[in-house]
Amino acid sequence: MKLVKLSEGETEVFVPEHKKGPGPRGTDLPVFYNPAMEMNRDISISFLKAWDVNGKNLLDGMAASGIRGIRMANELYSGEVTLTDVSHESIKLMKKNAAINDVDVDIFNESIESHLLNNRCKYDYVDLDPFGTPVPFLPTVLRYTARNGVVGLSATDTSVLCGTYTKKCLRLYSARPENNWCRHENGLRILIGHVVREAARYDRAAVPLLSYYDGHHFRVYVKLEAGAKKADDALQKLGRYDFGEYDWEEGKKTGPLWTGQLFSKKILERMTSVGTMEEGSLEMWKKESSMPPFFYDNSIISKYLKLPPPPLDYIITELRERNNKSVKTHFSPTAFKTDAASSVVLDIFKSYSSAP
Ligand SMILES: C[S@@+](CC[C@H](N)C(=O)[O-])C[C@H]1O[C@@H](n2cnc3c(N)ncnc32)[C@H](O)[C@@H]1O
């Protein structure tokens, strides 16, 4: 395997030679490596610093080149860091990468499922970063992460969760997606809803601390709080929505999905103070963290009303002047969230077009 050396954060690693440029890939390499996930890994480091991993045991359960787990060992002050992967080639490469960074990590050539079964509830943090869907691994991960531990998981099957393949979403997530302007938030909420239901089987409440969409994938960090009552309370926050032409109401069309908060404000504040990731995303997530589910899309409403779209900043200012909350959203550059009634939103579009 031809290797190239690169650095991410404060860590240097060898990875297989790969094509440069945007877009998801990595599966065609002898050991998986996707440069497009650098931001995902930077956010993991920032999140784990904010959560405070001092003395905690961390597992990178699908470690590939080891880049994520070795960054955890090199850039955080934690307890033990363990890496596991089913691929023999990956193990050879992650050992080499651990050596060049001089980090003391435990490396196992076994599946995340069997590793967790052999080390039940040992890990305070488990990172689950599969190709595609995390669904097959969730029962073991959600059951055998330590009490009050955290799971960080990725899902790259965005087309399933966002409604291109409705039947597959029903089979995998037991939920109905919706391929409309809110599909990315809807998909993220279906994923969280599934995690909440799966954790509840083991009398655990999965509480989202940080959940976001980033182009090719979803990423969710949940804290696992133990107790049947807490699990029941989390299940109460599942719901279904019925999308109309430009808005939505609780009904029976999509879901079940998570209707609660996507972020913990406390974690976002701490991520800002540890200062290891760019502030733009953090600021946007902070603003979104106090908003209700879903958003309006400027072009959908303009099309519906057959009126020109007002500038986004104009709409947000007008909504705030009428005593409503309104912010931009990381889910779409042409959209805004608000707690205003849809009639107020439509009025703003109408008054913009009739202004002299
Ligand atoms: C998407 S890659 C992980 C990428 C890595 N976390 C990173 O940040 O670069 C998925 C990895 O999971 C490994 N894998 C697949 N099934 C597994 C399982 N059941 N347990 C552990 N590793 C598995 C694959 O060999 C592959 O290296």
Coordinates of C-alpha atoms and ligand atoms in Angstrom, one line a residue:
M1 CA 0.0 0.0 0.0
K2 CA 1.4 3.4 -1.0
L3 CA 1.2 5.8 1.9
V4 CA 1.2 9.6 2.3
K5 CA 1.9 11.5 5.5
L6 CA -0.5 14.3 6.5
S7 CA -1.4 16.3 9.6
E8 CA -4.8 16.8 11.2
G9 CA -5.1 18.9 14.3
E10 CA -1.9 18.3 16.3
T11 CA -1.4 14.8 14.9
E12 CA 0.5 13.4 12.0
V13 CA -0.6 10.2 10.3
F14 CA 0.1 8.0 7.3
V15 CA -2.9 7.3 5.2
P16 CA -3.3 5.4 1.8
E17 CA -2.5 7.6 -1.2
H18 CA -5.9 9.0 -2.3
K19 CA -7.5 11.4 -4.7
K20 CA -7.6 15.1 -3.7
G21 CA -10.8 17.2 -4.0
P22 CA -14.2 17.4 -2.5
G23 CA -16.8 14.7 -2.0
P24 CA -17.2 11.5 0.0
R25 CA -15.0 8.5 -0.7
G26 CA -12.5 6.2 1.0
T27 CA -14.2 2.8 0.5
D28 CA -12.0 2.0 -2.6
L29 CA -8.7 2.3 -0.5
P30 CA -7.0 -0.6 1.2
V31 CA -7.5 1.2 4.5
F32 CA -10.4 3.7 4.7
Y33 CA -9.5 7.3 4.8
N34 CA -11.8 10.3 3.9
P35 CA -10.2 13.8 3.9
A36 CA -13.8 15.2 3.7
M37 CA -14.3 14.0 7.3
E38 CA -11.5 16.1 8.8
M39 CA -14.1 18.7 10.1
N40 CA -16.1 15.8 11.6
R41 CA -13.0 14.7 13.5
D42 CA -12.1 18.2 14.5
I43 CA -15.6 18.6 15.9
S44 CA -15.1 15.3 17.8
I45 CA -12.0 16.6 19.5
S46 CA -13.7 19.9 20.4
F47 CA -16.7 18.0 21.7
L48 CA -14.6 15.6 23.8
K49 CA -12.6 18.5 25.2
A50 CA -15.8 20.3 26.2
W51 CA -17.4 17.1 27.7
D52 CA -14.1 16.7 29.7
V53 CA -12.7 13.3 29.2
N54 CA -10.2 13.5 32.1
G55 CA -9.7 10.0 33.4
K56 CA -12.3 8.5 31.0
N57 CA -11.9 5.5 28.8
L58 CA -12.5 6.1 25.1
L59 CA -13.1 3.6 22.3
D60 CA -12.7 4.4 18.6
G61 CA -14.8 1.4 17.6
M62 CA -14.2 1.6 13.8
A63 CA -10.7 3.0 13.7
A64 CA -9.5 2.4 10.1
S65 CA -6.2 4.3 9.8
G66 CA -6.6 5.2 13.5
I67 CA -6.7 8.9 12.7
R68 CA -9.6 9.6 15.0
G69 CA -8.5 7.5 18.0
I70 CA -4.9 8.6 17.7
R71 CA -6.0 12.2 17.7
M72 CA -8.0 11.5 20.9
A73 CA -4.9 10.0 22.5
N74 CA -2.6 12.8 21.3
E75 CA -4.9 15.9 21.7
L76 CA -6.9 15.1 24.8
Y77 CA -6.1 14.4 28.5
S78 CA -8.1 11.2 29.0
G79 CA -7.8 7.8 30.5
E80 CA -7.2 4.9 28.2
V81 CA -7.8 5.1 24.5
T82 CA -8.6 1.9 22.6
L83 CA -8.9 1.4 18.8
T84 CA -10.5 -1.6 17.1
D85 CA -11.3 -2.5 13.5
V86 CA -12.1 -5.8 11.7
S87 CA -9.5 -5.1 8.9
H88 CA -6.0 -6.6 9.2
E89 CA -4.6 -3.9 7.0
S90 CA -6.1 -1.2 9.2
I91 CA -4.4 -2.7 12.3
K92 CA -1.0 -2.6 10.7
L93 CA -1.4 1.1 9.7
M94 CA -2.9 2.2 13.0
K95 CA 0.1 0.6 14.9
K96 CA 2.5 2.5 12.7
N97 CA 0.5 5.7 13.3
A98 CA 0.4 5.2 17.0
A99 CA 4.2 4.7 17.0
I100 CA 5.0 7.9 15.0
N101 CA 2.9 9.9 17.5
D102 CA 4.4 8.1 20.5
V103 CA 0.9 7.5 22.0
D104 CA 0.0 4.7 24.3
V105 CA -3.2 3.1 22.8
D106 CA -4.6 -0.4 22.9
I107 CA -5.3 -1.8 19.5
F108 CA -7.6 -4.8 18.8
N109 CA -8.4 -6.6 15.6
E110 CA -12.0 -7.4 16.4
S111 CA -15.4 -6.1 15.6
I112 CA -16.9 -3.3 17.7
E113 CA -19.7 -5.7 18.7
S114 CA -17.5 -8.4 20.1
H115 CA -15.1 -5.9 21.7
L116 CA -18.0 -4.3 23.6
L117 CA -19.4 -7.7 24.6
N118 CA -16.0 -8.6 26.0
N119 CA -15.7 -5.3 27.8
R120 CA -19.2 -4.5 28.9
C121 CA -19.7 -0.9 30.1
K122 CA -15.9 -0.3 30.3
Y123 CA -16.0 2.7 27.9
D124 CA -17.3 6.2 28.8
Y125 CA -17.1 7.2 25.2
V126 CA -17.7 5.0 22.1
D127 CA -17.2 6.4 18.6
L128 CA -19.3 4.6 16.0
D129 CA -18.2 5.7 12.5
P130 CA -19.5 3.1 9.9
F131 CA -19.9 3.1 6.2
G132 CA -23.5 4.0 5.7
T133 CA -26.0 3.3 8.5
P134 CA -25.1 2.8 12.2
V135 CA -28.3 0.8 12.8
P136 CA -26.9 -2.8 13.0
F137 CA -24.4 -1.7 15.6
L138 CA -26.7 0.3 17.9
P139 CA -28.1 -2.5 20.1
T140 CA -24.6 -3.4 21.3
V141 CA -23.2 0.1 21.4
L142 CA -26.2 1.6 23.3
R143 CA -26.4 -1.3 25.7
Y144 CA -22.7 -1.7 26.6
T145 CA -21.4 1.9 26.7
A146 CA -20.8 2.9 30.4
R147 CA -23.7 4.4 32.5
N148 CA -23.8 8.1 31.8
G149 CA -21.4 7.6 28.9
V150 CA -21.5 9.2 25.5
V151 CA -21.8 7.7 22.1
G152 CA -20.7 9.7 19.0
L153 CA -22.1 8.2 15.8
S154 CA -22.1 9.0 12.1
A155 CA -24.7 8.1 9.5
T156 CA -23.7 8.5 5.8
D157 CA -26.9 7.0 4.4
T158 CA -28.4 10.5 4.0
S159 CA -30.4 9.5 0.9
V160 CA -32.3 6.9 2.9
L161 CA -33.0 9.1 5.9
C162 CA -33.9 12.1 3.7
G163 CA -36.6 10.2 1.7
T164 CA -35.0 9.1 -1.6
Y165 CA -35.6 5.5 -0.5
T166 CA -38.7 5.5 1.7
K167 CA -39.1 1.7 2.0
K168 CA -35.5 1.3 3.0
C169 CA -35.9 4.0 5.7
L170 CA -39.0 2.2 6.9
R171 CA -37.1 -1.1 7.1
L172 CA -34.0 0.3 8.7
Y173 CA -35.3 3.0 11.0
S174 CA -39.0 2.0 11.3
A175 CA -39.8 5.6 10.3
R176 CA -41.2 7.4 7.3
P177 CA -38.9 10.1 5.8
E178 CA -40.1 13.1 3.8
N179 CA -38.2 14.3 0.7
N180 CA -39.0 18.0 1.0
W181 CA -37.2 21.2 1.9
C182 CA -36.9 20.0 5.5
R183 CA -35.5 16.6 4.6
H184 CA -32.2 17.0 6.2
E185 CA -33.6 18.1 9.6
N186 CA -36.3 15.4 9.2
G187 CA -33.6 12.8 8.5
L188 CA -31.5 13.8 11.4
R189 CA -34.5 13.7 13.7
I190 CA -35.5 10.2 12.4
L191 CA -31.9 9.0 13.2
I192 CA -32.1 10.4 16.7
G193 CA -35.6 9.0 17.2
H194 CA -34.3 5.6 16.3
V195 CA -31.4 5.9 18.8
V196 CA -33.8 7.0 21.5
R197 CA -36.1 4.0 20.9
E198 CA -33.2 1.6 20.7
A199 CA -31.6 2.9 24.0
A200 CA -35.0 2.7 25.7
R201 CA -35.0 -1.1 25.2
Y202 CA -32.1 -1.1 27.8
D203 CA -33.8 1.3 30.2
R204 CA -31.6 4.1 29.0
A205 CA -32.5 7.6 27.8
A206 CA -30.4 8.9 24.9
V207 CA -30.1 12.6 25.4
P208 CA -28.7 14.6 22.3
L209 CA -25.8 16.8 23.2
L210 CA -24.8 17.8 19.7
S211 CA -26.5 16.7 16.4
Y212 CA -25.9 18.2 13.0
Y213 CA -26.0 17.6 9.3
D214 CA -22.9 18.2 7.2
G215 CA -23.3 17.7 3.4
H216 CA -22.6 14.0 3.2
H217 CA -23.4 12.8 6.6
F218 CA -25.2 13.2 10.0
R219 CA -23.4 13.2 13.3
V220 CA -25.0 12.7 16.7
Y221 CA -23.6 12.7 20.2
V222 CA -25.9 11.3 22.8
K223 CA -25.5 10.9 26.6
L224 CA -26.9 7.6 27.9
E225 CA -28.7 8.3 31.1
A226 CA -29.8 5.2 33.0
G227 CA -33.3 4.5 34.3
A228 CA -36.7 3.3 33.0
K229 CA -38.4 6.6 33.9
K230 CA -35.8 8.7 32.0
A231 CA -36.1 6.3 29.0
D232 CA -39.9 6.8 29.1
D233 CA -39.5 10.5 29.3
A234 CA -37.2 10.5 26.2
L235 CA -39.8 8.4 24.3
Q236 CA -42.4 11.1 25.0
K237 CA -40.4 13.4 22.8
L238 CA -41.0 11.3 19.7
G239 CA -43.6 12.6 17.3
R240 CA -44.8 12.7 13.7
Y241 CA -45.3 15.7 11.4
D242 CA -47.6 16.3 8.4
F243 CA -46.0 18.7 5.9
G244 CA -48.2 21.0 3.9
E245 CA -47.2 23.1 0.9
Y246 CA -45.1 25.5 3.0
D247 CA -45.5 24.6 6.7
W248 CA -46.1 21.6 9.0
E249 CA -48.1 20.5 11.9
E250 CA -48.1 17.5 14.2
G251 CA -49.9 14.8 12.3
K252 CA -49.2 11.4 11.0
K253 CA -47.1 11.6 7.9
T254 CA -43.4 11.5 8.8
G255 CA -41.6 9.8 11.7
P256 CA -41.6 8.8 14.4
L257 CA -38.9 11.3 14.9
W258 CA -37.2 13.2 17.7
T259 CA -39.0 16.5 18.5
G260 CA -36.7 17.6 21.3
Q261 CA -33.5 19.8 21.2
L262 CA -30.6 18.9 18.9
F263 CA -28.0 20.6 21.1
S264 CA -27.0 21.1 24.7
K265 CA -26.3 24.8 25.1
K266 CA -23.9 24.0 27.9
I267 CA -21.8 21.8 25.6
L268 CA -21.8 24.5 22.9
E269 CA -20.6 27.1 25.4
R270 CA -17.8 24.9 26.5
M271 CA -16.8 24.1 22.9
T272 CA -16.5 27.8 22.4
S273 CA -14.3 28.2 25.4
V274 CA -12.0 25.3 24.5
G275 CA -11.5 27.2 21.1
T276 CA -10.4 24.2 18.9
M277 CA -12.9 24.6 16.1
E278 CA -14.1 27.5 13.9
E279 CA -16.6 29.7 15.5
G280 CA -19.1 30.0 12.6
S281 CA -20.8 26.6 13.0
L282 CA -20.8 26.9 16.8
E283 CA -22.5 30.3 16.7
M284 CA -25.1 29.1 14.2
W285 CA -25.8 25.9 16.3
K286 CA -26.1 28.1 19.5
K287 CA -28.7 30.3 17.8
E288 CA -30.6 27.2 16.5
S289 CA -30.5 25.5 19.9
S290 CA -33.5 27.4 21.3
M291 CA -35.7 27.1 18.2
P292 CA -38.5 24.7 17.6
P293 CA -38.2 21.9 14.9
F294 CA -38.1 22.7 11.2
F295 CA -37.8 25.8 9.1
Y296 CA -39.2 27.8 6.2
D297 CA -37.5 27.9 2.9
N298 CA -37.4 31.2 1.1
S299 CA -37.8 29.9 -2.4
I300 CA -40.6 27.4 -1.5
I301 CA -42.7 30.2 0.0
S302 CA -42.0 32.6 -2.9
K303 CA -43.0 29.9 -5.4
Y304 CA -46.2 29.1 -3.3
L305 CA -47.2 32.8 -3.2
K306 CA -45.9 33.5 -6.7
L307 CA -43.9 36.5 -5.3
P308 CA -40.2 37.5 -5.4
P309 CA -38.1 36.1 -2.5
P310 CA -37.1 38.8 0.0
P311 CA -33.5 38.7 1.3
L312 CA -33.1 36.3 4.2
D313 CA -31.8 39.1 6.6
Y314 CA -34.9 41.2 5.7
I315 CA -37.3 38.3 6.7
I316 CA -35.4 37.6 9.9
T317 CA -35.4 41.3 10.9
E318 CA -39.1 41.7 10.2
L319 CA -40.0 38.6 12.2
R320 CA -38.0 39.9 15.2
E321 CA -39.6 43.3 14.9
R322 CA -42.9 41.6 15.3
N323 CA -41.7 39.9 18.5
N324 CA -40.9 36.5 17.1
K325 CA -37.7 34.6 17.3
S326 CA -36.0 33.9 14.0
V327 CA -32.5 32.6 13.0
K328 CA -30.7 31.1 10.0
T329 CA -30.2 27.4 10.1
H330 CA -27.2 25.1 9.3
F331 CA -29.6 22.8 7.4
S332 CA -30.0 25.2 4.4
P333 CA -28.5 28.5 3.2
T334 CA -31.9 29.6 1.9
A335 CA -33.9 28.9 5.0
F336 CA -34.9 30.4 8.4
K337 CA -36.3 29.1 11.6
T338 CA -38.9 31.0 13.5
D339 CA -41.5 30.5 16.2
A340 CA -44.0 32.7 14.3
A341 CA -47.2 31.4 12.9
S342 CA -47.1 30.7 9.2
S343 CA -49.7 33.6 8.6
V344 CA -47.1 36.0 10.0
V345 CA -44.4 34.7 7.7
L346 CA -46.7 34.9 4.6
D347 CA -47.6 38.5 5.6
I348 CA -43.9 39.5 5.5
F349 CA -43.5 38.1 2.0
K350 CA -46.6 39.9 0.8
S351 CA -45.7 43.3 2.4
Y352 CA -42.1 43.0 0.9
S353 CA -43.6 42.6 -2.6
S354 CA -46.1 45.4 -2.2
A355 CA -43.6 47.9 -0.8
P356 CA -42.9 50.8 -3.1
Ligands
LIG1 C1 -15.9 4.7 7.7 S1 -14.5 3.8 8.2 C2 -14.0 4.5 9.7 C3 -13.3 5.8 9.5 C4 -12.5 6.3 10.7 N1 -13.3 6.4 11.9 C5 -12.0 7.7 10.4 O1 -12.3 8.7 11.0 O2 -11.2 7.8 9.4 C6 -15.3 2.3 8.8 C7 -14.3 1.2 9.3 O3 -15.0 0.3 10.0 C8 -14.4 -1.0 9.9 N2 -15.5 -2.0 10.2 C9 -16.5 -2.4 9.5 N3 -17.3 -3.2 10.2 C10 -16.8 -3.2 11.5 C11 -17.2 -3.8 12.7 N4 -18.3 -4.6 12.8 N5 -16.4 -3.6 13.8 C12 -15.3 -2.8 13.7 N6 -14.9 -2.2 12.6 C13 -15.6 -2.4 11.5 C14 -14.0 -1.0 8.4 O4 -12.9 -1.9 8.3 C15 -13.5 0.5 8.3 O5 -12.1 0.6 8.6

